[in-house]
mmCIF file of C-alpha atoms and ligand atoms in Angstrom:
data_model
loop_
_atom_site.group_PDB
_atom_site.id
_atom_site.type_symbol
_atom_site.label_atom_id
_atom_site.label_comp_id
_atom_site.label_asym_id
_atom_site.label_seq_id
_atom_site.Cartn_x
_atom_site.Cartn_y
_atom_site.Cartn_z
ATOM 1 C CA UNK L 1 -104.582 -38.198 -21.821
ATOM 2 C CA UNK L 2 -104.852 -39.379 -18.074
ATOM 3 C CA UNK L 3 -107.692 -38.152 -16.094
ATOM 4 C CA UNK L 4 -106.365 -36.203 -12.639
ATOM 5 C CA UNK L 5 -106.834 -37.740 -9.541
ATOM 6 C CA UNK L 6 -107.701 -35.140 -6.840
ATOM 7 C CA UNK L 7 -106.404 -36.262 -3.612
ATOM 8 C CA UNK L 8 -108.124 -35.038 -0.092
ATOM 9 C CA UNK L 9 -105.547 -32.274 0.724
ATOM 10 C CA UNK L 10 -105.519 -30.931 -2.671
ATOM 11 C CA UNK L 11 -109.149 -30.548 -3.120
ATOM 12 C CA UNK L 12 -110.096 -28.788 0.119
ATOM 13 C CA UNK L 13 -106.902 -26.389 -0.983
ATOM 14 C CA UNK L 14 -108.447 -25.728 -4.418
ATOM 15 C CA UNK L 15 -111.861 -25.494 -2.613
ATOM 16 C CA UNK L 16 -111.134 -23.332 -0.206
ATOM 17 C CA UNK L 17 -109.466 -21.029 -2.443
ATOM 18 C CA UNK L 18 -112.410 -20.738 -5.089
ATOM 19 C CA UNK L 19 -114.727 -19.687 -1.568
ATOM 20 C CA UNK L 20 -112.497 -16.821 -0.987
ATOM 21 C CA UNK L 21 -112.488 -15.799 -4.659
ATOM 22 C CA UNK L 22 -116.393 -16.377 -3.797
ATOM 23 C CA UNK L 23 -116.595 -14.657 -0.384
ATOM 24 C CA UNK L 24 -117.784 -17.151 1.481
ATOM 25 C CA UNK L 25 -117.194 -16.650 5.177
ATOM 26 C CA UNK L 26 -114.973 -19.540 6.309
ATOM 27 C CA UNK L 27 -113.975 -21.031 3.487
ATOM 28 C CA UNK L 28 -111.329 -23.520 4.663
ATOM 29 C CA UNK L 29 -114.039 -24.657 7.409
ATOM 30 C CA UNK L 30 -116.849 -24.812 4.435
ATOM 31 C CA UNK L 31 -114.408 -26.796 2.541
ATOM 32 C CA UNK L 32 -113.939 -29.267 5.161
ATOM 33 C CA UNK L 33 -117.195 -29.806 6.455
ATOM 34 C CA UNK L 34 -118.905 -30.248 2.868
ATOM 35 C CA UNK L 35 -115.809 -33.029 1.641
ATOM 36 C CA UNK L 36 -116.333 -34.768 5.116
ATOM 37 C CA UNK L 37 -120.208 -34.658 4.891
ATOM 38 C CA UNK L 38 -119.475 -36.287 1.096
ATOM 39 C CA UNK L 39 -116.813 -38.845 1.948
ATOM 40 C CA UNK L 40 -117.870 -39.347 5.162
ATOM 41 C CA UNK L 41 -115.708 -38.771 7.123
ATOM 42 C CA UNK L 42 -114.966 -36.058 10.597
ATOM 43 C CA UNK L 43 -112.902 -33.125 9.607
ATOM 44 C CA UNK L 44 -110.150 -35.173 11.901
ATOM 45 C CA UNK L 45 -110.333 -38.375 9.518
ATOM 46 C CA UNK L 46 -110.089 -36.180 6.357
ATOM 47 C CA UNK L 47 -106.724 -34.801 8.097
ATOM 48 C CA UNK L 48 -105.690 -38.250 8.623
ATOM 49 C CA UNK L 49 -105.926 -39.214 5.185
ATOM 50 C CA UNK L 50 -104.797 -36.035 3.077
ATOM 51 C CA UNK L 51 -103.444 -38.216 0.391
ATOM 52 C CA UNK L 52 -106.348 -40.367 -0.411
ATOM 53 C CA UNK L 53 -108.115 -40.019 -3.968
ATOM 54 C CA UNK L 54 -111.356 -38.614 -4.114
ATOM 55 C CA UNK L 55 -112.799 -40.658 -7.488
ATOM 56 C CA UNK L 56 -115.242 -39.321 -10.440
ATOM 57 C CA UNK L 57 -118.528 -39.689 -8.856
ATOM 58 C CA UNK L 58 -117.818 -38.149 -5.557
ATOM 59 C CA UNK L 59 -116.104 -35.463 -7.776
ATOM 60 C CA UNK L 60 -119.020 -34.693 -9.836
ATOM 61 C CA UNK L 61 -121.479 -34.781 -6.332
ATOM 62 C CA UNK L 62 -118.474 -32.315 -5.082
ATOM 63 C CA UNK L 63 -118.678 -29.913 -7.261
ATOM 64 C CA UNK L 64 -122.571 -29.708 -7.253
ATOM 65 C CA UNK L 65 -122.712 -29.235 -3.611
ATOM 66 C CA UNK L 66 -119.601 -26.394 -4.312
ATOM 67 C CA UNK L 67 -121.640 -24.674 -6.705
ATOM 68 C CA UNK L 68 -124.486 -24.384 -4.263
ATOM 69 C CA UNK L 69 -122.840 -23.211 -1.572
ATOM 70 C CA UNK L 70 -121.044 -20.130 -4.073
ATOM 71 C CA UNK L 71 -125.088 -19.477 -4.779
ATOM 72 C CA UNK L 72 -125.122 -19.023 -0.729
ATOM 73 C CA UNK L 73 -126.988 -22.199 0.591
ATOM 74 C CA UNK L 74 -126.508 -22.428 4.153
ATOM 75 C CA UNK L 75 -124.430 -25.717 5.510
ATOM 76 C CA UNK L 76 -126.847 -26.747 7.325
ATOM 77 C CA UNK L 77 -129.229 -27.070 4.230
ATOM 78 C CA UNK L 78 -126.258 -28.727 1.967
ATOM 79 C CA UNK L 79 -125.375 -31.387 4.986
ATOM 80 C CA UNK L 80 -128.661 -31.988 6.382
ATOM 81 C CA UNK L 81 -127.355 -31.407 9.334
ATOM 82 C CA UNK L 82 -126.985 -29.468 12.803
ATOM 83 C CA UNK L 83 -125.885 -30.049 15.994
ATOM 84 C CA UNK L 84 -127.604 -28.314 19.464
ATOM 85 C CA UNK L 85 -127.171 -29.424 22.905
ATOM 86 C CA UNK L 86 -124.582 -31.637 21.741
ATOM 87 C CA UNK L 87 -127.442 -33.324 19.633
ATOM 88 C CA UNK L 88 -127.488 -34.156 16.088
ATOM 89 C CA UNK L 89 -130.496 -33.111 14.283
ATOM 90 C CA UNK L 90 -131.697 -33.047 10.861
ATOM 91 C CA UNK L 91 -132.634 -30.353 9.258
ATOM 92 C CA UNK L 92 -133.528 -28.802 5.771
ATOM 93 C CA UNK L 93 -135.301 -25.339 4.135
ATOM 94 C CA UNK L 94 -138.411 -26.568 5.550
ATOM 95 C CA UNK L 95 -137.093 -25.575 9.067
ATOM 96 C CA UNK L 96 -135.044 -22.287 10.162
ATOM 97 C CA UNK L 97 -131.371 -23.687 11.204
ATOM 98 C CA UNK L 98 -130.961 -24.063 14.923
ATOM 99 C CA UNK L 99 -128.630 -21.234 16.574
ATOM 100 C CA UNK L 100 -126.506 -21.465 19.410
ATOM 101 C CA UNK L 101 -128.097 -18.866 21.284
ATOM 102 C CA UNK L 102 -130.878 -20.551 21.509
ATOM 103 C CA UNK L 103 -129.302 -23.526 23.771
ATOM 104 C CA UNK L 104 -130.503 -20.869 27.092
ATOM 105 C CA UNK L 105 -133.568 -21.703 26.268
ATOM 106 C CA UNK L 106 -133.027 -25.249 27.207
ATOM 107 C CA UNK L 107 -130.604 -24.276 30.073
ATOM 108 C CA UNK L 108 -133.093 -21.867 31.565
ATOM 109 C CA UNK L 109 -135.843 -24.492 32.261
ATOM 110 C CA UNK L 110 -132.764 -27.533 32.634
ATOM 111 C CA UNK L 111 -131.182 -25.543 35.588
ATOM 112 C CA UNK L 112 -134.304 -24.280 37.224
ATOM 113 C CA UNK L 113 -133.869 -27.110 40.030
ATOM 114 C CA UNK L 114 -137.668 -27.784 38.830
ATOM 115 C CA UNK L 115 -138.977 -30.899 41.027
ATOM 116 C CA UNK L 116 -140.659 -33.701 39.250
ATOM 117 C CA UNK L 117 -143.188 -33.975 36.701
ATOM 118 C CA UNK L 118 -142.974 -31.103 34.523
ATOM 119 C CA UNK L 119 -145.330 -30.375 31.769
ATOM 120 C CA UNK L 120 -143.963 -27.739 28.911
ATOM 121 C CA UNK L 121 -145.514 -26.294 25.930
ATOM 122 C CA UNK L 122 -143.306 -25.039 23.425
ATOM 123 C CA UNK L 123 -144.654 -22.812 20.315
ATOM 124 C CA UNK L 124 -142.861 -22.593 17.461
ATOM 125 C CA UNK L 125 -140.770 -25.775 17.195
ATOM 126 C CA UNK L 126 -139.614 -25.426 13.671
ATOM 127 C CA UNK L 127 -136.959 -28.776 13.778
ATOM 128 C CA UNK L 128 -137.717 -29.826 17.517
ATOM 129 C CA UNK L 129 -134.383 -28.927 18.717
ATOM 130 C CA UNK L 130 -135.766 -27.064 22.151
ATOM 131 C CA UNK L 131 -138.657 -30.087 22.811
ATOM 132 C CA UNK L 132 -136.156 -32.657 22.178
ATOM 133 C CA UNK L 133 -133.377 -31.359 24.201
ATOM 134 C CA UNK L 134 -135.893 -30.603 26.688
ATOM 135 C CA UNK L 135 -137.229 -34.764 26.409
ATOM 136 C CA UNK L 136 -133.664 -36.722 25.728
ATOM 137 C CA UNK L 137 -132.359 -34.865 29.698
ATOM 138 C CA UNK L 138 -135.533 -35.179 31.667
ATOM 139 C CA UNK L 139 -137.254 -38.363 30.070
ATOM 140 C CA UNK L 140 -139.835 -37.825 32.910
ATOM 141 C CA UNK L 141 -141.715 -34.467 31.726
ATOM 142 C CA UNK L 142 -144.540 -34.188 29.320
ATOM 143 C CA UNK L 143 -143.624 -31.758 25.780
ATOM 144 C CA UNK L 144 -146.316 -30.522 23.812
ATOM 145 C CA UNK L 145 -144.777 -29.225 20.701
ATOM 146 C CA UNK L 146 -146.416 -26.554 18.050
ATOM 147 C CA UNK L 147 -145.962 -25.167 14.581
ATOM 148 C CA UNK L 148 -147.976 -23.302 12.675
ATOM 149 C CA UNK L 149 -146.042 -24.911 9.580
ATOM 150 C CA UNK L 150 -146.970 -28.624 8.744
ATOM 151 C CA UNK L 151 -143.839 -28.783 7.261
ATOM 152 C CA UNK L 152 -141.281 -27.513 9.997
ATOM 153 C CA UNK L 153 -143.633 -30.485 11.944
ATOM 154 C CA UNK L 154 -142.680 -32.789 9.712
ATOM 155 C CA UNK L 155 -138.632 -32.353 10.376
ATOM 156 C CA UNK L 156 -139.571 -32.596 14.448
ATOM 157 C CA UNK L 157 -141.197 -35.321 13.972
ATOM 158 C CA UNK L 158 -138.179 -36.496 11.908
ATOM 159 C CA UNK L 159 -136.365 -35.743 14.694
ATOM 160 C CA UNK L 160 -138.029 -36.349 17.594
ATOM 161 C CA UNK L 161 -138.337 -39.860 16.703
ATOM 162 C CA UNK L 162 -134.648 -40.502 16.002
ATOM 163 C CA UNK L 163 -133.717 -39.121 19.624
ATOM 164 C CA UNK L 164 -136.303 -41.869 20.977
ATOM 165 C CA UNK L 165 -138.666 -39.084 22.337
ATOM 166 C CA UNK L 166 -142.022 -40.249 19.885
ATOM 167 C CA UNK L 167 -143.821 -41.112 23.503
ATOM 168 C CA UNK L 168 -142.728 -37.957 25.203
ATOM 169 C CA UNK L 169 -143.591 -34.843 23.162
ATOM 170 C CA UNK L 170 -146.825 -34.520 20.975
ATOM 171 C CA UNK L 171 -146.569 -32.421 18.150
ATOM 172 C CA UNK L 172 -149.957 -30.542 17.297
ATOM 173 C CA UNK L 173 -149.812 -27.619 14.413
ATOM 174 C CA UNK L 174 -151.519 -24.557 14.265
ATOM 175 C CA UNK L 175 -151.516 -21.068 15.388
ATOM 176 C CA UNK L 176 -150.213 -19.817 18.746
ATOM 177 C CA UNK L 177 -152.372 -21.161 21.430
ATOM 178 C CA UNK L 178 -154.875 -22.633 19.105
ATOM 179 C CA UNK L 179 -153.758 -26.189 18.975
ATOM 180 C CA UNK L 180 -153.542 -26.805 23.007
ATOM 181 C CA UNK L 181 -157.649 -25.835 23.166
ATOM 182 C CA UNK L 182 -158.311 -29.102 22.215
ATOM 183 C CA UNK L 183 -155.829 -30.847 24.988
ATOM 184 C CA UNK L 184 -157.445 -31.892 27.988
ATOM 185 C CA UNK L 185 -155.418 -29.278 30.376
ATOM 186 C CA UNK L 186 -154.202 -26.434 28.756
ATOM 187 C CA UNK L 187 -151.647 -25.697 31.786
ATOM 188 C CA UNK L 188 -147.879 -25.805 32.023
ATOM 189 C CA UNK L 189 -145.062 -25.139 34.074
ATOM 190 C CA UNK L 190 -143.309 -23.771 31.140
ATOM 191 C CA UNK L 191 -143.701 -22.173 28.089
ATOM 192 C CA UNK L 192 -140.908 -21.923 25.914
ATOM 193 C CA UNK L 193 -140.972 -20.278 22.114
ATOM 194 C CA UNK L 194 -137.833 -18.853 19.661
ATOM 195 C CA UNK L 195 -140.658 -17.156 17.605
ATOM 196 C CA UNK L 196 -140.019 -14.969 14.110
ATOM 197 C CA UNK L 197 -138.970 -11.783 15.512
ATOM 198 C CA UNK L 198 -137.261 -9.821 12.324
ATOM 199 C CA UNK L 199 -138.943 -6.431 11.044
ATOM 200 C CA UNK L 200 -140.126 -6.989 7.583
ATOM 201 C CA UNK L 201 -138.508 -4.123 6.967
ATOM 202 C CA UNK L 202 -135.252 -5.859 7.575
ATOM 203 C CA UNK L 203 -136.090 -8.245 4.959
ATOM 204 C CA UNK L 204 -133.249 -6.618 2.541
ATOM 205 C CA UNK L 205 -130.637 -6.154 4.887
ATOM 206 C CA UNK L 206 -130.303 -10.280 5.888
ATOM 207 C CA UNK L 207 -127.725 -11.681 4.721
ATOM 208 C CA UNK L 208 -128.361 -13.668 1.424
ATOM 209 C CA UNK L 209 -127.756 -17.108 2.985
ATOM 210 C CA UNK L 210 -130.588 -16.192 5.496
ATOM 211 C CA UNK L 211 -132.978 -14.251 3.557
ATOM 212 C CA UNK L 212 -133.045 -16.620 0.201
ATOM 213 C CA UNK L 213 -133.303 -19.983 1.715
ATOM 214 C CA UNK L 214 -134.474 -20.087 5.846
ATOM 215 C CA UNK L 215 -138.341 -20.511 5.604
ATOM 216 C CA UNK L 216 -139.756 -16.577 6.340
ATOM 217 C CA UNK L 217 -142.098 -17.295 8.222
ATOM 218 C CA UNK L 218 -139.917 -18.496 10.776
ATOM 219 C CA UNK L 219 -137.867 -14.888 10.233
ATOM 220 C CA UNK L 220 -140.406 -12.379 9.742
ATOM 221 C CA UNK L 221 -142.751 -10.768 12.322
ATOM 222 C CA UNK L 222 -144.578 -7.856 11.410
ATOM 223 C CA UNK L 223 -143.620 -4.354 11.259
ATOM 224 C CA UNK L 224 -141.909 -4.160 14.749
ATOM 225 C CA UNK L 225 -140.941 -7.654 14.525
ATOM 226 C CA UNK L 226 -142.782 -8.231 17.628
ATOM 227 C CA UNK L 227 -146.479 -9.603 16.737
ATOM 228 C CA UNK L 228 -145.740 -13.027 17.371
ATOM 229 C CA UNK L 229 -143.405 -12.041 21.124
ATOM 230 C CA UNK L 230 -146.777 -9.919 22.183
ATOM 231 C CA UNK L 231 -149.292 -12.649 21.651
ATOM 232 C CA UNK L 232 -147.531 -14.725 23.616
ATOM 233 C CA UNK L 233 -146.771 -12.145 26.134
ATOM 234 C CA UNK L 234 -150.756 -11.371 26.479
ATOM 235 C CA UNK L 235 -151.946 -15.415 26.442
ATOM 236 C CA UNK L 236 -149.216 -17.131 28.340
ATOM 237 C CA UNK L 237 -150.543 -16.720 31.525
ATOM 238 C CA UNK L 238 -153.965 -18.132 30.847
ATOM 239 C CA UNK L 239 -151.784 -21.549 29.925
ATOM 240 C CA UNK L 240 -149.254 -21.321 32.897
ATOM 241 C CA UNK L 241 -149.656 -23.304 36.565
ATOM 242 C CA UNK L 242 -149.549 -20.923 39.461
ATOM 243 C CA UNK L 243 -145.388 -20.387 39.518
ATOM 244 C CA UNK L 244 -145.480 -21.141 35.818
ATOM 245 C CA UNK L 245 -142.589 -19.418 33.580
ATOM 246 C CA UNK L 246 -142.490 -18.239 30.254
ATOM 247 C CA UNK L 247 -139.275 -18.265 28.101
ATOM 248 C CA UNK L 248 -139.018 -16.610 25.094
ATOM 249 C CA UNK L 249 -135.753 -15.559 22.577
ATOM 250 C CA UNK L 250 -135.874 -12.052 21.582
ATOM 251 C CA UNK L 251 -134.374 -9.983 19.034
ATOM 252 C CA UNK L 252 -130.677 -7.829 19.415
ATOM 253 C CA UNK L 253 -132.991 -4.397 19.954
ATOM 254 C CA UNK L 254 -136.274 -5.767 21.627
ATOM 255 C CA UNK L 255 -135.626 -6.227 25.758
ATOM 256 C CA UNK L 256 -136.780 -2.666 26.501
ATOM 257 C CA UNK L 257 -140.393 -2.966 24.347
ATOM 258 C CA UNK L 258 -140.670 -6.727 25.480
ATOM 259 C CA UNK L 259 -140.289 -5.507 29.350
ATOM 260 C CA UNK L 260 -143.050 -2.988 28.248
ATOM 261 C CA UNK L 261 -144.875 -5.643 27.309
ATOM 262 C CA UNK L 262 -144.633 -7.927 30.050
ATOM 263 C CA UNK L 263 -145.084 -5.027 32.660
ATOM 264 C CA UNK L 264 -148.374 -3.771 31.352
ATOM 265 C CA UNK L 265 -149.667 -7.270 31.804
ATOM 266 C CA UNK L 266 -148.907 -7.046 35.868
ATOM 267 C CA UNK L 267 -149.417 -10.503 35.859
ATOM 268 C CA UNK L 268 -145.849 -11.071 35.395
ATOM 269 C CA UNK L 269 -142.960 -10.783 38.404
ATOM 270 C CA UNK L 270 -139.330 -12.038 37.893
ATOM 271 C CA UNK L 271 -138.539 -10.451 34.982
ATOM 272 C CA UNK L 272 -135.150 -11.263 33.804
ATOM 273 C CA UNK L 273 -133.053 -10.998 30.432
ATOM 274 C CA UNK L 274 -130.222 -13.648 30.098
ATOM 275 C CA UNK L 275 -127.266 -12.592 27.266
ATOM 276 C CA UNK L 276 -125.905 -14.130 24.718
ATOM 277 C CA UNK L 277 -122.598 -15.003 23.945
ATOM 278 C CA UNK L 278 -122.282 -11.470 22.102
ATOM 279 C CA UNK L 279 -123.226 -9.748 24.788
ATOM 280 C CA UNK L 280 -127.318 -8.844 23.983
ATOM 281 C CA UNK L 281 -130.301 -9.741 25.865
ATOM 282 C CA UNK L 282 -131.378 -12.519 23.904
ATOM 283 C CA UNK L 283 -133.465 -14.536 26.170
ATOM 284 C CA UNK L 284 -136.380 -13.284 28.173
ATOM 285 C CA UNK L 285 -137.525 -15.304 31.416
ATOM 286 C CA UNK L 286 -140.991 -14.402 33.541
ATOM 287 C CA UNK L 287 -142.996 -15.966 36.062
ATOM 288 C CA UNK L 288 -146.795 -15.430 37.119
ATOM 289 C CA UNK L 289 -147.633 -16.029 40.686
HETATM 290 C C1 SAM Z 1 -137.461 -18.868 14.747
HETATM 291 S S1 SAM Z 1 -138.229 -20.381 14.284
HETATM 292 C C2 SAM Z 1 -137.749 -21.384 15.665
HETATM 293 C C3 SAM Z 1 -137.629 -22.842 15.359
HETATM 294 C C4 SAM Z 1 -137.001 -23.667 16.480
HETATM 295 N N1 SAM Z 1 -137.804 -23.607 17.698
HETATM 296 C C5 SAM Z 1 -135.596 -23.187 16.770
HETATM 297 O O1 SAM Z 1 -135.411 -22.552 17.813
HETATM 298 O O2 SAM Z 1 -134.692 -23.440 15.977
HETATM 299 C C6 SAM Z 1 -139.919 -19.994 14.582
HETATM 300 C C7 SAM Z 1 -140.914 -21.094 14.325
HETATM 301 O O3 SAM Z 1 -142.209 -20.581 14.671
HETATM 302 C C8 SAM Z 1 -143.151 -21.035 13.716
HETATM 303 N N2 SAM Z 1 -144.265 -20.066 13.714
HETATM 304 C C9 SAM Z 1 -144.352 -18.863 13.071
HETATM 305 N N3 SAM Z 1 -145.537 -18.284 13.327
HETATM 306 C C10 SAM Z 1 -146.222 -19.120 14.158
HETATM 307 C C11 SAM Z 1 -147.506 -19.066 14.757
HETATM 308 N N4 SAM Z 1 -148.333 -18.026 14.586
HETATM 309 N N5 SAM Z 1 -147.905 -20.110 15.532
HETATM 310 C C12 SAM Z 1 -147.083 -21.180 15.730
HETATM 311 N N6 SAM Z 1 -145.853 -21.280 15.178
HETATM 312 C C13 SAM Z 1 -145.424 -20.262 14.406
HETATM 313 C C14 SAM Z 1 -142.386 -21.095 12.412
HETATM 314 O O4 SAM Z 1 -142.999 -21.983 11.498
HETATM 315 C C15 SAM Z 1 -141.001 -21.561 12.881
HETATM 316 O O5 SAM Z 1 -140.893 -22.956 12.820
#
């Protein structure tokens, strides 16, 4: 007997219809985005060719990359893939998956009206998405980049590199603050960070995709969820230039303990929450004098 052939249309149908049995969130989108990342091809280009075959080997790749996305592998992980700032970046389980929110980050410091030669530190860089932004629209400042994981600085690198940003941001691992001792100037203009900043106690109510397969030490921060945020609240300002402003991304239930924070420093004036596109103060900004 003939072997099928599965054309385009009818595969992302029968796709998108084992997801649902499945409950994956979007499955139609899912569908889409995994045959396009297979063939190829932008989710417009697969509608433009609905009735071409899809042949045994992509098939057999097809269904693999199905089956891991019904075990609840994020996207991002299955396409190597994620876009921020309009950038393309590459990621994978060795780095937490760039979110949207975190874009005000880079707008913050982008629309500060800062004049000339900027130098930022940013801690926590997981897949280099804030330092690269930061280097590919204002090729003139200096990034130094940090992770405590040598393998989340292996994916900036990765990354950095691609965007044509090797000269502008030096990547240095290790904990916090640690790695900049060794700099010649430890002082910045900025300092940026989306640290970990889940409870551990939330550990079993993330969703699956999250929980099993983002690295957790990019997730998880202590029992409040704040040890990393405070750390960086109390040594930031020995690392900031007079003026100097520290950025930092916040969890949904966190602005009134991180404005605790900050106050009992008294170093700190300007404090201001920015919200995200749900409405939450995601992003804390603060200057010293
Ligand atoms: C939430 S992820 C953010 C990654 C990336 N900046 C982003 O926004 O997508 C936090 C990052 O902080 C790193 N990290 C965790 N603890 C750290 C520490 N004590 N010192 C430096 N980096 C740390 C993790 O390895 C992870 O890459």
């Amino acid at each position: 007997m003939a072997t099928k052939i599965w054309h385009v249309l009818e595969l992302l149908e029968w796709t998108t219809g084992y997801f649902e049995k499945h409950n994956i969130p979007n499955p139609r989108l899912d569908a889409e985005v995994l045959l396009g990342h297979l063939l190829d091809k932008s989710r417009l280009q697969l509608y433009l060719h609905f009735d071409m075959p899809v042949f045994q080997n992509d098939l057999t790749l097809f269904r693999e990359l199905i089956k891991k996305r019904v075990a609840r592998t994020p996207i991002s992980y299955l396409t190597n893939r994620k876009e921020f700032m309009s950038l393309d970046f590459y990621v994978d389980e060795r780095v937490l998956i760039p979110r949207p929110e975190t874009e005000f980050i880079v707008e913050t410091i982008l629309n500060s009206n800062s004049d000339g030669d900027q130098r930022i530190l940013e801690i926590g860089t997981g897949s280099g998405v804030i330092a690269t932004a930061l280097a590919v629209n204002r090729p003139e400042w200096e990034i130094i980049a940090t992770d405590i994981s040598s393998e989340a600085l292996t994916v900036a690198k990765k990354n950095r590199d691609v965007h044509e940003c090797t000269e502008r941001i030096t990547l240095l691992q290790g904990d916090l603050f640690e790695p900049i001792k060794l700099l010649d100037s430890s002082s910045f203009n900025w300092i940026a960070s989306n640290p970990p900043y889940v409870k551990t106690c939330e550990h079993d109510t993330l969703c699956s995709d999250i929980r099993d397969y983002e690295p957790h030490i990019a997730l998880f921060a202590g029992e409040d969820g704040l040890s990393i945020v405070r750390s960086l609240i109390a040594e930031a300002p020995n690392h900031l230039c007079p003026e100097g402003t520290l950025v930092i991304e916040i969890g949904d239930t966190q602005a009134d303990p991180v404005r605790d924070l900050l106050e009992e420093q008294s170093v700190y004036k300007n404090i201001q929450f920015i919200k995200d596109y749900a409405e939450i103060e995601r992003i804390v900004v603060a200057s010293v004098d």
